[in-house]
């Protein structure tokens, strides 16, 4: 049976959109496979890692009748990548094998039964669905993802907090040393819903979401079409996202996220607005001579000047000086330079405002005339 026949680039795009969660080595070999299901002229591609499930479908030629099987996702993608983009390829099934043919190339792959593929059992009690533009959600994730913890024993920090309340969607991430918060306005009013998305889910969404233009077809006036909005809904232990012909279902992280409002400074008196790019490049240069273990830099704020200094165990030293519009008291404060570079390199605004109190209080980064972003970083002793 010819399961499907399609241009190489169309099939490859469909497989790549679902393959991000597939791990090459897994305790269940079938989880390295993609499930291919043909039904009513549509081909459906599904992957799972038992906690996340991604599915997409596309209209492709092939024999009539329903059919499903599973085949190694990475092998199939690796083969397709080496074939010409404009070539028509076909997948044929026979006797527990799947044959991929393109031009004079032919590959026979082992399959496993689709009935054995462990689909994620979807929750029955999802809350109300709401939508935001893909560009908006991707922008929020871009602004906070770097502050997520990695393999922290406080498992609820290994992800991002999503809070939908009223007309506001808030994303928060923290690893205990810094905290990033980004907000966007919703078109509909929502009852409060609060969930923690796992780190792997966040990074996969970030990969899949479009920046705004070029979804599938150009608009009628010839301009690039806006990517379809992403619809999302939450249950007690699951979240579901639907966008661009894809369905993304994930388990949630259980636990209580810290009260982020208590962490954000409210009464810092000293505010310095800086050029983001200039500050970032100065910190990148200073970072070269930081200690590999501590990554510390000293920042000395004085009227009219910011001095940045770093050194290491080899007694090497870096010094940078920037002119700033500041007339407050002198403040010398130390930071992990990586935490500062992370936030600055994940922003695209030209200016950033740094609010300080003293050498022992956390610092607050904000963006002028944009209330929806806050970044808090704890100082360090150097």
JSON list of N, CA and C in Angstrom, two decimals, residues 266-314:
[
{"chain": "A", "resi": 266, "resn": "UNK", "atom": "N", "xyz": [9.93, 47.16, 44.74]},
{"chain": "A", "resi": 266, "resn": "UNK", "atom": "CA", "xyz": [8.91, 48.18, 44.47]},
{"chain": "A", "resi": 266, "resn": "UNK", "atom": "C", "xyz": [9.42, 49.61, 44.74]},
{"chain": "A", "resi": 267, "resn": "UNK", "atom": "N", "xyz": [10.41, 49.76, 45.61]},
{"chain": "A", "resi": 267, "resn": "UNK", "atom": "CA", "xyz": [10.77, 51.10, 46.09]},
{"chain": "A", "resi": 267, "resn": "UNK", "atom": "C", "xyz": [12.22, 51.50, 45.83]},
{"chain": "A", "resi": 268, "resn": "UNK", "atom": "N", "xyz": [12.85, 50.90, 44.82]},
{"chain": "A", "resi": 268, "resn": "UNK", "atom": "CA", "xyz": [14.22, 51.31, 44.52]},
{"chain": "A", "resi": 268, "resn": "UNK", "atom": "C", "xyz": [14.24, 52.78, 44.07]},
{"chain": "A", "resi": 269, "resn": "UNK", "atom": "N", "xyz": [15.20, 53.53, 44.58]},
{"chain": "A", "resi": 269, "resn": "UNK", "atom": "CA", "xyz": [15.21, 54.98, 44.34]},
{"chain": "A", "resi": 269, "resn": "UNK", "atom": "C", "xyz": [16.12, 55.40, 43.19]},
{"chain": "A", "resi": 270, "resn": "UNK", "atom": "N", "xyz": [17.14, 54.59, 42.88]},
{"chain": "A", "resi": 270, "resn": "UNK", "atom": "CA", "xyz": [18.10, 55.00, 41.85]},
{"chain": "A", "resi": 270, "resn": "UNK", "atom": "C", "xyz": [17.76, 54.30, 40.53]},
{"chain": "A", "resi": 271, "resn": "UNK", "atom": "N", "xyz": [17.55, 55.08, 39.46]},
{"chain": "A", "resi": 271, "resn": "UNK", "atom": "CA", "xyz": [17.15, 54.54, 38.16]},
{"chain": "A", "resi": 271, "resn": "UNK", "atom": "C", "xyz": [18.13, 55.05, 37.10]},
{"chain": "A", "resi": 272, "resn": "UNK", "atom": "N", "xyz": [18.74, 54.12, 36.39]},
{"chain": "A", "resi": 272, "resn": "UNK", "atom": "CA", "xyz": [19.71, 54.48, 35.36]},
{"chain": "A", "resi": 272, "resn": "UNK", "atom": "C", "xyz": [19.26, 53.86, 34.03]},
{"chain": "A", "resi": 273, "resn": "UNK", "atom": "N", "xyz": [19.06, 54.69, 33.01]},
{"chain": "A", "resi": 273, "resn": "UNK", "atom": "CA", "xyz": [18.70, 54.19, 31.68]},
{"chain": "A", "resi": 273, "resn": "UNK", "atom": "C", "xyz": [19.95, 54.10, 30.83]},
{"chain": "A", "resi": 274, "resn": "UNK", "atom": "N", "xyz": [20.15, 52.92, 30.24]},
{"chain": "A", "resi": 274, "resn": "UNK", "atom": "CA", "xyz": [21.38, 52.63, 29.50]},
{"chain": "A", "resi": 274, "resn": "UNK", "atom": "C", "xyz": [21.05, 52.10, 28.11]},
{"chain": "A", "resi": 275, "resn": "UNK", "atom": "N", "xyz": [21.99, 52.28, 27.19]},
{"chain": "A", "resi": 275, "resn": "UNK", "atom": "CA", "xyz": [21.87, 51.64, 25.88]},
{"chain": "A", "resi": 275, "resn": "UNK", "atom": "C", "xyz": [22.10, 50.14, 26.03]},
{"chain": "A", "resi": 276, "resn": "UNK", "atom": "N", "xyz": [21.12, 49.34, 25.63]},
{"chain": "A", "resi": 276, "resn": "UNK", "atom": "CA", "xyz": [21.23, 47.89, 25.85]},
{"chain": "A", "resi": 276, "resn": "UNK", "atom": "C", "xyz": [22.43, 47.30, 25.12]},
{"chain": "A", "resi": 277, "resn": "UNK", "atom": "N", "xyz": [22.60, 47.65, 23.85]},
{"chain": "A", "resi": 277, "resn": "UNK", "atom": "CA", "xyz": [23.69, 47.07, 23.06]},
{"chain": "A", "resi": 277, "resn": "UNK", "atom": "C", "xyz": [25.06, 47.45, 23.60]},
{"chain": "A", "resi": 278, "resn": "UNK", "atom": "N", "xyz": [25.22, 48.70, 23.99]},
{"chain": "A", "resi": 278, "resn": "UNK", "atom": "CA", "xyz": [26.51, 49.16, 24.52]},
{"chain": "A", "resi": 278, "resn": "UNK", "atom": "C", "xyz": [26.84, 48.45, 25.83]},
{"chain": "A", "resi": 279, "resn": "UNK", "atom": "N", "xyz": [25.85, 48.34, 26.71]},
{"chain": "A", "resi": 279, "resn": "UNK", "atom": "CA", "xyz": [26.07, 47.66, 27.99]},
{"chain": "A", "resi": 279, "resn": "UNK", "atom": "C", "xyz": [26.39, 46.18, 27.75]},
{"chain": "A", "resi": 280, "resn": "UNK", "atom": "N", "xyz": [25.69, 45.56, 26.83]},
{"chain": "A", "resi": 280, "resn": "UNK", "atom": "CA", "xyz": [25.91, 44.13, 26.56]},
{"chain": "A", "resi": 280, "resn": "UNK", "atom": "C", "xyz": [27.32, 43.88, 26.06]},
{"chain": "A", "resi": 281, "resn": "UNK", "atom": "N", "xyz": [27.79, 44.66, 25.11]},
{"chain": "A", "resi": 281, "resn": "UNK", "atom": "CA", "xyz": [29.14, 44.42, 24.57]},
{"chain": "A", "resi": 281, "resn": "UNK", "atom": "C", "xyz": [30.21, 44.67, 25.63]},
{"chain": "A", "resi": 282, "resn": "UNK", "atom": "N", "xyz": [30.00, 45.66, 26.49]},
{"chain": "A", "resi": 282, "resn": "UNK", "atom": "CA", "xyz": [30.96, 45.91, 27.57]},
{"chain": "A", "resi": 282, "resn": "UNK", "atom": "C", "xyz": [31.02, 44.73, 28.53]},
{"chain": "A", "resi": 283, "resn": "UNK", "atom": "N", "xyz": [29.87, 44.19, 28.87]},
{"chain": "A", "resi": 283, "resn": "UNK", "atom": "CA", "xyz": [29.82, 43.02, 29.76]},
{"chain": "A", "resi": 283, "resn": "UNK", "atom": "C", "xyz": [30.43, 41.79, 29.11]},
{"chain": "A", "resi": 284, "resn": "UNK", "atom": "N", "xyz": [30.20, 41.63, 27.80]},
{"chain": "A", "resi": 284, "resn": "UNK", "atom": "CA", "xyz": [30.78, 40.48, 27.09]},
{"chain": "A", "resi": 284, "resn": "UNK", "atom": "C", "xyz": [32.31, 40.54, 27.11]},
{"chain": "A", "resi": 285, "resn": "UNK", "atom": "N", "xyz": [32.85, 41.72, 26.97]},
{"chain": "A", "resi": 285, "resn": "UNK", "atom": "CA", "xyz": [34.32, 41.85, 27.03]},
{"chain": "A", "resi": 285, "resn": "UNK", "atom": "C", "xyz": [34.83, 41.59, 28.45]},
{"chain": "A", "resi": 286, "resn": "UNK", "atom": "N", "xyz": [34.14, 42.15, 29.42]},
{"chain": "A", "resi": 286, "resn": "UNK", "atom": "CA", "xyz": [34.56, 41.93, 30.81]},
{"chain": "A", "resi": 286, "resn": "UNK", "atom": "C", "xyz": [34.45, 40.46, 31.19]},
{"chain": "A", "resi": 287, "resn": "UNK", "atom": "N", "xyz": [33.46, 39.75, 30.63]},
{"chain": "A", "resi": 287, "resn": "UNK", "atom": "CA", "xyz": [33.23, 38.35, 30.98]},
{"chain": "A", "resi": 287, "resn": "UNK", "atom": "C", "xyz": [34.40, 37.46, 30.57]},
{"chain": "A", "resi": 288, "resn": "UNK", "atom": "N", "xyz": [35.17, 37.90, 29.57]},
{"chain": "A", "resi": 288, "resn": "UNK", "atom": "CA", "xyz": [36.28, 37.09, 29.08]},
{"chain": "A", "resi": 288, "resn": "UNK", "atom": "C", "xyz": [37.30, 36.82, 30.18]},
{"chain": "A", "resi": 289, "resn": "UNK", "atom": "N", "xyz": [37.48, 37.77, 31.07]},
{"chain": "A", "resi": 289, "resn": "UNK", "atom": "CA", "xyz": [38.49, 37.64, 32.12]},
{"chain": "A", "resi": 289, "resn": "UNK", "atom": "C", "xyz": [37.87, 37.37, 33.50]},
{"chain": "A", "resi": 290, "resn": "UNK", "atom": "N", "xyz": [36.64, 36.86, 33.54]},
{"chain": "A", "resi": 290, "resn": "UNK", "atom": "CA", "xyz": [36.06, 36.48, 34.82]},
{"chain": "A", "resi": 290, "resn": "UNK", "atom": "C", "xyz": [36.54, 35.09, 35.22]},
{"chain": "A", "resi": 291, "resn": "UNK", "atom": "N", "xyz": [36.41, 34.79, 36.49]},
{"chain": "A", "resi": 291, "resn": "UNK", "atom": "CA", "xyz": [36.74, 33.46, 36.98]},
{"chain": "A", "resi": 291, "resn": "UNK", "atom": "C", "xyz": [35.75, 32.46, 36.38]},
{"chain": "A", "resi": 292, "resn": "UNK", "atom": "N", "xyz": [36.25, 31.34, 35.91]},
{"chain": "A", "resi": 292, "resn": "UNK", "atom": "CA", "xyz": [35.40, 30.33, 35.27]},
{"chain": "A", "resi": 292, "resn": "UNK", "atom": "C", "xyz": [34.32, 29.84, 36.21]},
{"chain": "A", "resi": 293, "resn": "UNK", "atom": "N", "xyz": [34.61, 29.80, 37.51]},
{"chain": "A", "resi": 293, "resn": "UNK", "atom": "CA", "xyz": [33.67, 29.26, 38.48]},
{"chain": "A", "resi": 293, "resn": "UNK", "atom": "C", "xyz": [32.63, 30.29, 38.92]},
{"chain": "A", "resi": 294, "resn": "UNK", "atom": "N", "xyz": [33.03, 31.53, 39.13]},
{"chain": "A", "resi": 294, "resn": "UNK", "atom": "CA", "xyz": [32.13, 32.51, 39.74]},
{"chain": "A", "resi": 294, "resn": "UNK", "atom": "C", "xyz": [31.52, 33.51, 38.76]},
{"chain": "A", "resi": 295, "resn": "UNK", "atom": "N", "xyz": [32.19, 33.78, 37.66]},
{"chain": "A", "resi": 295, "resn": "UNK", "atom": "CA", "xyz": [31.65, 34.67, 36.62]},
{"chain": "A", "resi": 295, "resn": "UNK", "atom": "C", "xyz": [31.22, 36.03, 37.17]},
{"chain": "A", "resi": 296, "resn": "UNK", "atom": "N", "xyz": [31.95, 36.56, 38.14]},
{"chain": "A", "resi": 296, "resn": "UNK", "atom": "CA", "xyz": [31.54, 37.80, 38.78]},
{"chain": "A", "resi": 296, "resn": "UNK", "atom": "C", "xyz": [32.11, 39.04, 38.12]},
{"chain": "A", "resi": 297, "resn": "UNK", "atom": "N", "xyz": [31.31, 40.10, 38.05]},
{"chain": "A", "resi": 297, "resn": "UNK", "atom": "CA", "xyz": [31.79, 41.41, 37.62]},
{"chain": "A", "resi": 297, "resn": "UNK", "atom": "C", "xyz": [31.37, 42.44, 38.66]},
{"chain": "A", "resi": 298, "resn": "UNK", "atom": "N", "xyz": [32.21, 43.48, 38.83]},
{"chain": "A", "resi": 298, "resn": "UNK", "atom": "CA", "xyz": [31.88, 44.59, 39.71]},
{"chain": "A", "resi": 298, "resn": "UNK", "atom": "C", "xyz": [31.39, 45.75, 38.87]},
{"chain": "A", "resi": 299, "resn": "UNK", "atom": "N", "xyz": [30.27, 46.33, 39.28]},
{"chain": "A", "resi": 299, "resn": "UNK", "atom": "CA", "xyz": [29.73, 47.49, 38.58]},
{"chain": "A", "resi": 299, "resn": "UNK", "atom": "C", "xyz": [29.69, 48.65, 39.57]},
{"chain": "A", "resi": 300, "resn": "UNK", "atom": "N", "xyz": [30.40, 49.73, 39.22]},
{"chain": "A", "resi": 300, "resn": "UNK", "atom": "CA", "xyz": [30.49, 50.89, 40.09]},
{"chain": "A", "resi": 300, "resn": "UNK", "atom": "C", "xyz": [29.77, 52.06, 39.42]},
{"chain": "A", "resi": 301, "resn": "UNK", "atom": "N", "xyz": [28.61, 52.44, 40.03]},
{"chain": "A", "resi": 301, "resn": "UNK", "atom": "CA", "xyz": [27.81, 53.55, 39.49]},
{"chain": "A", "resi": 301, "resn": "UNK", "atom": "C", "xyz": [28.19, 54.82, 40.24]},
{"chain": "A", "resi": 302, "resn": "UNK", "atom": "N", "xyz": [28.65, 55.81, 39.49]},
{"chain": "A", "resi": 302, "resn": "UNK", "atom": "CA", "xyz": [29.01, 57.11, 40.04]},
{"chain": "A", "resi": 302, "resn": "UNK", "atom": "C", "xyz": [28.37, 58.19, 39.17]},
{"chain": "A", "resi": 303, "resn": "UNK", "atom": "N", "xyz": [28.24, 59.41, 39.67]},
{"chain": "A", "resi": 303, "resn": "UNK", "atom": "CA", "xyz": [27.65, 60.47, 38.85]},
{"chain": "A", "resi": 303, "resn": "UNK", "atom": "C", "xyz": [28.34, 60.58, 37.49]},
{"chain": "A", "resi": 304, "resn": "UNK", "atom": "N", "xyz": [27.59, 60.31, 36.45]},
{"chain": "A", "resi": 304, "resn": "UNK", "atom": "CA", "xyz": [28.10, 60.45, 35.09]},
{"chain": "A", "resi": 304, "resn": "UNK", "atom": "C", "xyz": [28.86, 59.26, 34.54]},
{"chain": "A", "resi": 305, "resn": "UNK", "atom": "N", "xyz": [29.13, 58.22, 35.34]},
{"chain": "A", "resi": 305, "resn": "UNK", "atom": "CA", "xyz": [29.97, 57.12, 34.85]},
{"chain": "A", "resi": 305, "resn": "UNK", "atom": "C", "xyz": [29.58, 55.78, 35.46]},
{"chain": "A", "resi": 306, "resn": "UNK", "atom": "N", "xyz": [29.70, 54.75, 34.66]},
{"chain": "A", "resi": 306, "resn": "UNK", "atom": "CA", "xyz": [29.57, 53.36, 35.10]},
{"chain": "A", "resi": 306, "resn": "UNK", "atom": "C", "xyz": [30.89, 52.66, 34.80]},
{"chain": "A", "resi": 307, "resn": "UNK", "atom": "N", "xyz": [31.51, 52.13, 35.85]},
{"chain": "A", "resi": 307, "resn": "UNK", "atom": "CA", "xyz": [32.76, 51.38, 35.67]},
{"chain": "A", "resi": 307, "resn": "UNK", "atom": "C", "xyz": [32.49, 49.90, 35.91]},
{"chain": "A", "resi": 308, "resn": "UNK", "atom": "N", "xyz": [32.93, 49.08, 34.97]},
{"chain": "A", "resi": 308, "resn": "UNK", "atom": "CA", "xyz": [32.75, 47.63, 35.05]},
{"chain": "A", "resi": 308, "resn": "UNK", "atom": "C", "xyz": [34.13, 46.99, 35.15]},
{"chain": "A", "resi": 309, "resn": "UNK", "atom": "N", "xyz": [34.31, 46.09, 36.10]},
{"chain": "A", "resi": 309, "resn": "UNK", "atom": "CA", "xyz": [35.62, 45.45, 36.27]},
{"chain": "A", "resi": 309, "resn": "UNK", "atom": "C", "xyz": [35.46, 43.97, 36.56]},
{"chain": "A", "resi": 310, "resn": "UNK", "atom": "N", "xyz": [36.44, 43.20, 36.11]},
{"chain": "A", "resi": 310, "resn": "UNK", "atom": "CA", "xyz": [36.45, 41.76, 36.39]},
{"chain": "A", "resi": 310, "resn": "UNK", "atom": "C", "xyz": [37.90, 41.31, 36.50]},
{"chain": "A", "resi": 311, "resn": "UNK", "atom": "N", "xyz": [38.12, 40.17, 37.18]},
{"chain": "A", "resi": 311, "resn": "UNK", "atom": "CA", "xyz": [39.45, 39.59, 37.23]},
{"chain": "A", "resi": 311, "resn": "UNK", "atom": "C", "xyz": [39.32, 38.09, 37.45]},
{"chain": "A", "resi": 312, "resn": "UNK", "atom": "N", "xyz": [40.44, 37.39, 37.42]},
{"chain": "A", "resi": 312, "resn": "UNK", "atom": "CA", "xyz": [40.42, 35.94, 37.57]},
{"chain": "A", "resi": 312, "resn": "UNK", "atom": "C", "xyz": [41.60, 35.47, 38.40]},
{"chain": "A", "resi": 313, "resn": "UNK", "atom": "N", "xyz": [41.71, 34.16, 38.57]},
{"chain": "A", "resi": 313, "resn": "UNK", "atom": "CA", "xyz": [42.74, 33.58, 39.43]},
{"chain": "A", "resi": 313, "resn": "UNK", "atom": "C", "xyz": [44.14, 33.83, 38.89]},
{"chain": "A", "resi": 314, "resn": "UNK", "atom": "N", "xyz": [44.28, 34.10, 37.60]},
{"chain": "A", "resi": 314, "resn": "UNK", "atom": "CA", "xyz": [45.60, 34.38, 37.00]},
{"chain": "A", "resi": 314, "resn": "UNK", "atom": "C", "xyz": [45.99, 35.85, 37.16]}
]
